[in-house]
mmCIF file of C-alpha atoms in Angstrom:
data_model
loop_
_atom_site.group_PDB
_atom_site.id
_atom_site.type_symbol
_atom_site.label_atom_id
_atom_site.label_comp_id
_atom_site.label_asym_id
_atom_site.label_seq_id
_atom_site.Cartn_x
_atom_site.Cartn_y
_atom_site.Cartn_z
ATOM 1 C CA GLY V 12 8.032 15.130 6.642
ATOM 2 C CA ASN V 13 8.564 12.704 4.180
ATOM 3 C CA SER V 14 5.889 12.843 1.098
ATOM 4 C CA VAL V 15 5.427 11.378 -2.242
ATOM 5 C CA THR V 16 3.845 13.209 -5.188
ATOM 6 C CA GLN V 17 2.839 11.289 -8.296
ATOM 7 C CA MET V 18 0.882 12.358 -11.199
ATOM 8 C CA GLU V 19 -2.585 12.300 -11.630
ATOM 9 C CA GLY V 20 -4.262 10.219 -14.011
ATOM 10 C CA PRO V 21 -6.391 8.548 -15.380
ATOM 11 C CA VAL V 22 -3.769 7.982 -17.753
ATOM 12 C CA THR V 23 -5.308 6.523 -21.136
ATOM 13 C CA LEU V 24 -2.908 5.218 -23.545
ATOM 14 C CA SER V 25 -3.366 2.521 -27.027
ATOM 15 C CA GLU V 26 -1.575 -0.727 -26.678
ATOM 16 C CA GLU V 27 2.450 -0.774 -27.437
ATOM 17 C CA ALA V 28 2.398 2.884 -26.466
ATOM 18 C CA PHE V 29 5.091 4.152 -24.300
ATOM 19 C CA LEU V 30 4.075 4.803 -20.354
ATOM 20 C CA THR V 31 5.824 7.249 -18.260
ATOM 21 C CA ILE V 32 4.095 8.001 -14.498
ATOM 22 C CA ASN V 33 5.946 10.417 -12.672
ATOM 23 C CA CYS V 34 7.218 10.260 -9.192
ATOM 24 C CA THR V 35 8.976 12.840 -7.137
ATOM 25 C CA TYR V 36 9.306 12.330 -3.300
ATOM 26 C CA THR V 37 10.623 14.194 -0.208
ATOM 27 C CA ALA V 38 12.621 12.597 2.570
ATOM 28 C CA THR V 39 15.043 13.182 4.894
ATOM 29 C CA GLY V 40 18.024 10.422 4.974
ATOM 30 C CA TYR V 41 18.529 7.600 2.495
ATOM 31 C CA PRO V 42 14.909 5.970 1.761
ATOM 32 C CA SER V 43 14.100 3.371 -0.042
ATOM 33 C CA LEU V 44 11.604 3.404 -3.072
ATOM 34 C CA PHE V 45 9.070 1.632 -4.619
ATOM 35 C CA TRP V 46 6.032 1.005 -7.045
ATOM 36 C CA TYR V 47 3.522 -1.165 -6.322
ATOM 37 C CA VAL V 48 0.503 -2.214 -8.356
ATOM 38 C CA GLN V 49 -2.903 -2.932 -7.682
ATOM 39 C CA TYR V 50 -5.141 -4.767 -10.430
ATOM 40 C CA PRO V 51 -8.917 -4.472 -10.169
ATOM 41 C CA GLY V 52 -10.497 -6.154 -7.016
ATOM 42 C CA GLU V 53 -6.668 -6.895 -5.199
ATOM 43 C CA GLY V 54 -4.375 -5.580 -2.719
ATOM 44 C CA LEU V 55 -1.273 -3.878 -3.706
ATOM 45 C CA GLN V 56 1.901 -5.688 -5.006
ATOM 46 C CA LEU V 57 5.374 -4.705 -5.309
ATOM 47 C CA LEU V 58 6.409 -4.290 -8.900
ATOM 48 C CA LEU V 59 10.025 -2.891 -8.245
ATOM 49 C CA LYS V 60 12.053 -1.273 -5.490
ATOM 50 C CA ALA V 61 15.338 0.540 -5.658
ATOM 51 C CA THR V 62 17.164 1.077 -2.358
ATOM 52 C CA LYS V 63 19.964 3.535 -3.356
ATOM 53 C CA ALA V 64 20.912 6.151 -5.562
ATOM 54 C CA ASP V 65 21.442 5.373 -9.190
ATOM 55 C CA ASP V 66 19.495 2.141 -8.350
ATOM 56 C CA LYS V 67 17.281 0.649 -11.461
ATOM 57 C CA GLY V 68 14.435 -1.510 -10.395
ATOM 58 C CA SER V 69 12.864 -3.428 -13.319
ATOM 59 C CA ASN V 70 10.386 -6.223 -13.558
ATOM 60 C CA LYS V 71 7.775 -7.489 -16.284
ATOM 61 C CA GLY V 72 9.031 -4.892 -18.604
ATOM 62 C CA PHE V 73 8.709 -1.709 -15.924
ATOM 63 C CA GLU V 74 11.640 0.141 -14.786
ATOM 64 C CA ALA V 75 12.321 3.089 -12.103
ATOM 65 C CA THR V 76 15.478 4.390 -11.267
ATOM 66 C CA TYR V 77 16.316 6.466 -8.474
ATOM 67 C CA ARG V 78 17.799 9.634 -9.278
ATOM 68 C CA LYS V 79 18.709 11.378 -5.928
ATOM 69 C CA GLU V 80 19.793 14.713 -7.566
ATOM 70 C CA THR V 81 16.019 15.305 -8.657
ATOM 71 C CA THR V 82 14.679 13.184 -5.866
ATOM 72 C CA SER V 83 12.363 11.343 -8.570
ATOM 73 C CA PHE V 84 11.587 7.673 -9.207
ATOM 74 C CA HIS V 85 9.532 7.745 -12.493
ATOM 75 C CA LEU V 86 7.696 4.614 -13.591
ATOM 76 C CA GLU V 87 8.718 3.365 -17.566
ATOM 77 C CA LYS V 88 7.256 0.810 -19.735
ATOM 78 C CA GLY V 89 8.281 0.689 -22.951
ATOM 79 C CA SER V 90 5.313 -0.940 -24.820
ATOM 80 C CA VAL V 91 2.184 -1.293 -23.021
ATOM 81 C CA GLN V 92 -0.322 -4.105 -22.845
ATOM 82 C CA VAL V 93 -4.074 -4.241 -22.259
ATOM 83 C CA SER V 94 -3.118 -6.345 -19.162
ATOM 84 C CA ASP V 95 -1.082 -3.476 -17.687
ATOM 85 C CA SER V 96 -4.349 -1.597 -16.603
ATOM 86 C CA ALA V 97 -4.304 -1.060 -12.964
ATOM 87 C CA VAL V 98 -3.498 1.663 -10.825
ATOM 88 C CA TYR V 99 0.250 2.436 -10.197
ATOM 89 C CA PHE V 100 1.088 3.757 -6.226
ATOM 90 C CA CYS V 101 4.652 5.391 -5.881
ATOM 91 C CA ALA V 102 6.058 4.814 -2.631
ATOM 92 C CA LEU V 103 9.299 5.392 0.105
ATOM 93 C CA SER V 104 9.941 3.904 3.194
ATOM 94 C CA ASP V 105 12.146 5.224 5.803
ATOM 95 C CA THR V 106 15.337 4.150 7.224
ATOM 96 C CA GLY V 107 14.051 1.972 10.122
ATOM 97 C CA GLY V 108 11.107 0.110 7.416
ATOM 98 C CA PHE V 109 8.413 0.837 10.331
ATOM 99 C CA LYS V 110 6.625 3.510 7.946
ATOM 100 C CA THR V 111 5.793 3.659 4.225
ATOM 101 C CA ILE V 112 4.726 6.314 2.749
ATOM 102 C CA PHE V 113 2.328 6.023 -0.661
ATOM 103 C CA GLY V 114 1.274 8.573 -3.291
ATOM 104 C CA ALA V 115 -2.204 8.828 -4.436
ATOM 105 C CA GLY V 116 -2.345 6.113 -7.000
ATOM 106 C CA THR V 117 -2.155 6.811 -10.969
ATOM 107 C CA ARG V 118 -4.863 4.786 -12.663
ATOM 108 C CA LEU V 119 -3.765 3.301 -16.110
ATOM 109 C CA PHE V 120 -6.381 2.135 -18.850
ATOM 110 C CA VAL V 121 -4.837 0.567 -21.612
ATOM 111 C CA LYS V 122 -6.952 -0.020 -24.812
ATOM 112 C CA ALA V 123 -6.369 -2.589 -27.402
ATOM 113 C CA ASP J 281 -0.132 -21.098 1.462
ATOM 114 C CA THR J 282 -1.501 -17.379 1.178
ATOM 115 C CA ALA J 283 1.099 -14.976 2.364
ATOM 116 C CA VAL J 284 -1.317 -12.339 4.366
ATOM 117 C CA SER J 285 -5.020 -12.939 4.240
ATOM 118 C CA GLN J 286 -8.009 -11.414 5.798
ATOM 119 C CA THR J 287 -11.363 -11.985 6.829
ATOM 120 C CA PRO J 288 -13.976 -11.497 5.758
ATOM 121 C CA LYS J 289 -13.508 -9.896 2.312
ATOM 122 C CA TYR J 290 -17.215 -8.415 2.132
ATOM 123 C CA LEU J 291 -18.700 -6.862 5.542
ATOM 124 C CA VAL J 292 -22.088 -5.181 5.132
ATOM 125 C CA THR J 293 -23.940 -4.004 8.024
ATOM 126 C CA GLN J 294 -25.767 -1.123 9.766
ATOM 127 C CA MET J 295 -24.579 2.135 11.657
ATOM 128 C CA GLY J 296 -24.105 1.898 15.032
ATOM 129 C CA ASN J 297 -22.996 -1.710 14.827
ATOM 130 C CA ASP J 298 -19.581 -3.144 15.863
ATOM 131 C CA LYS J 299 -17.673 -5.485 13.589
ATOM 132 C CA SER J 300 -14.030 -6.770 13.325
ATOM 133 C CA ILE J 301 -11.551 -7.661 10.791
ATOM 134 C CA LYS J 302 -9.147 -10.413 10.984
ATOM 135 C CA CYS J 303 -5.449 -10.355 9.379
ATOM 136 C CA GLU J 304 -3.201 -13.148 9.259
ATOM 137 C CA GLN J 305 0.348 -13.363 7.803
ATOM 138 C CA ASN J 306 2.783 -16.886 7.154
ATOM 139 C CA LEU J 307 6.038 -14.703 6.196
ATOM 140 C CA GLY J 308 7.387 -14.231 9.295
ATOM 141 C CA HIS J 309 7.317 -10.715 9.468
ATOM 142 C CA ASP J 310 7.582 -8.428 12.287
ATOM 143 C CA THR J 311 5.943 -5.685 11.382
ATOM 144 C CA MET J 312 2.373 -5.500 10.279
ATOM 145 C CA TYR J 313 -0.590 -2.767 9.237
ATOM 146 C CA TRP J 314 -3.712 -1.475 8.704
ATOM 147 C CA TYR J 315 -4.815 0.858 5.620
ATOM 148 C CA LYS J 316 -8.085 2.314 4.854
ATOM 149 C CA GLN J 317 -8.241 3.048 0.978
ATOM 150 C CA ASP J 318 -11.150 5.175 -0.033
ATOM 151 C CA SER J 319 -13.222 4.953 -3.363
ATOM 152 C CA LYS J 320 -10.574 7.436 -5.181
ATOM 153 C CA LYS J 321 -7.772 5.060 -4.300
ATOM 154 C CA PHE J 322 -5.834 6.945 -2.030
ATOM 155 C CA LEU J 323 -4.018 4.952 0.677
ATOM 156 C CA LYS J 324 -4.359 5.984 3.908
ATOM 157 C CA ILE J 325 -1.935 4.238 6.706
ATOM 158 C CA MET J 326 -4.014 3.619 9.966
ATOM 159 C CA PHE J 327 -1.597 1.433 12.561
ATOM 160 C CA SER J 328 1.473 -0.381 12.295
ATOM 161 C CA TYR J 329 2.496 -2.693 15.015
ATOM 162 C CA ASN J 330 6.218 -4.284 15.376
ATOM 163 C CA ASN J 331 6.370 -7.388 17.470
ATOM 164 C CA LYS J 332 3.062 -6.590 18.819
ATOM 165 C CA GLU J 333 3.566 -3.151 19.926
ATOM 166 C CA LEU J 334 1.612 -0.394 18.319
ATOM 167 C CA ILE J 335 4.203 2.282 16.899
ATOM 168 C CA ILE J 336 2.207 4.129 14.418
ATOM 169 C CA ASN J 337 -1.459 5.319 15.126
ATOM 170 C CA GLU J 338 -2.471 7.789 12.588
ATOM 171 C CA THR J 339 -5.003 9.922 14.389
ATOM 172 C CA VAL J 340 -7.733 7.537 14.116
ATOM 173 C CA PRO J 341 -10.652 7.767 15.834
ATOM 174 C CA ASN J 342 -10.608 5.683 19.067
ATOM 175 C CA ARG J 343 -13.696 3.485 17.576
ATOM 176 C CA PHE J 344 -11.187 1.484 15.660
ATOM 177 C CA SER J 345 -8.877 -0.450 18.605
ATOM 178 C CA PRO J 346 -6.554 -2.889 16.597
ATOM 179 C CA LYS J 347 -5.320 -6.013 18.720
ATOM 180 C CA SER J 348 -2.298 -7.689 18.292
ATOM 181 C CA PRO J 349 -2.373 -10.989 19.867
ATOM 182 C CA ASP J 350 0.906 -12.544 18.367
ATOM 183 C CA LYS J 351 3.401 -11.259 15.530
ATOM 184 C CA ALA J 352 1.370 -13.279 13.046
ATOM 185 C CA HIS J 353 -1.975 -11.823 13.586
ATOM 186 C CA LEU J 354 -3.373 -8.413 13.894
ATOM 187 C CA ASN J 355 -7.310 -7.958 13.929
ATOM 188 C CA LEU J 356 -8.849 -4.588 13.764
ATOM 189 C CA HIS J 357 -12.197 -3.895 15.863
ATOM 190 C CA ILE J 358 -14.662 -0.998 15.114
ATOM 191 C CA ASN J 359 -17.155 0.454 17.574
ATOM 192 C CA SER J 360 -20.208 2.355 16.378
ATOM 193 C CA LEU J 361 -19.911 2.175 12.753
ATOM 194 C CA GLU J 362 -20.516 5.287 10.586
ATOM 195 C CA LEU J 363 -21.003 5.549 7.139
ATOM 196 C CA GLY J 364 -17.703 7.414 6.428
ATOM 197 C CA ASP J 365 -16.463 4.067 7.466
ATOM 198 C CA SER J 366 -17.003 2.710 4.304
ATOM 199 C CA ALA J 367 -13.799 1.384 2.329
ATOM 200 C CA VAL J 368 -11.555 -0.936 1.657
ATOM 201 C CA TYR J 369 -9.519 -1.730 4.304
ATOM 202 C CA PHE J 370 -6.256 -3.793 3.630
ATOM 203 C CA CYS J 371 -4.019 -5.371 6.310
ATOM 204 C CA ALA J 372 0.120 -5.697 5.602
ATOM 205 C CA SER J 373 3.338 -6.992 6.538
ATOM 206 C CA SER J 374 6.748 -6.238 6.221
ATOM 207 C CA GLN J 375 10.113 -6.957 7.830
ATOM 208 C CA SER J 376 11.931 -4.479 9.639
ATOM 209 C CA GLY J 377 15.131 -3.822 10.088
ATOM 210 C CA THR J 378 18.541 -2.346 8.242
ATOM 211 C CA SER J 379 18.205 -4.852 5.181
ATOM 212 C CA ARG J 380 16.298 -1.592 3.154
ATOM 213 C CA LEU J 381 14.020 -3.843 1.716
ATOM 214 C CA HIS J 382 11.462 -3.070 3.706
ATOM 215 C CA GLU J 383 8.595 -4.149 1.361
ATOM 216 C CA GLN J 384 5.477 -5.005 1.912
ATOM 217 C CA PHE J 385 2.923 -7.598 1.492
ATOM 218 C CA PHE J 386 -0.877 -7.248 1.360
ATOM 219 C CA GLY J 387 -3.898 -8.885 1.977
ATOM 220 C CA PRO J 388 -6.383 -9.010 -0.181
ATOM 221 C CA GLY J 389 -8.598 -6.481 1.042
ATOM 222 C CA THR J 390 -11.932 -6.379 3.328
ATOM 223 C CA ARG J 391 -14.708 -4.348 1.706
ATOM 224 C CA LEU J 392 -16.686 -2.403 4.378
ATOM 225 C CA THR J 393 -20.007 -1.364 3.377
ATOM 226 C CA VAL J 394 -22.397 0.689 6.286
ATOM 227 C CA LEU J 395 -26.084 1.354 5.566
#
């Protein structure tokens, strides 16, 4: 079945450091891939998405590229801020869109 | 103009009680979900409804009964609450189909504490 594996946290970085959160997936067909972010005390919200191989999703300085050959969708940001502290979830959606599989989440702490 | 709303935000109750959580979305989506998030932030799908029909039931105890009176509402009723039911419950919605977007919109969550 479909699955998503992302790096365990917590990840602790200093402000302006480079961020990478690894995500790999297993899926049949051609899923859509997503990164969601959850700030403290809130629900998840979509950060970025990609719907086909080699697509790059980007938002708020974050980027991720859909790599079919390595079944990966790693999240990157060149310079993190304290306000980026949150839990990040990698996810994939099956073709029909009825089910989304979420990774276990990676907590990011950014220190001033 | 909240997209996905849930009530109540906090729910504290005794073991053995029955409680309900309500969810409404005003996005015109045809698919709604209930998720359970544990203390380690792991998100587990419980149910999914498409056009008021149950399409996903992920081995959830039958003490949990979802009800979808229309496409905009998906409520969750829990009977005989147990300590292990303490968690944050999230409602979400999305639009199915072949557009390949399928992004989900989440409500703010309901923190359930069973004493």
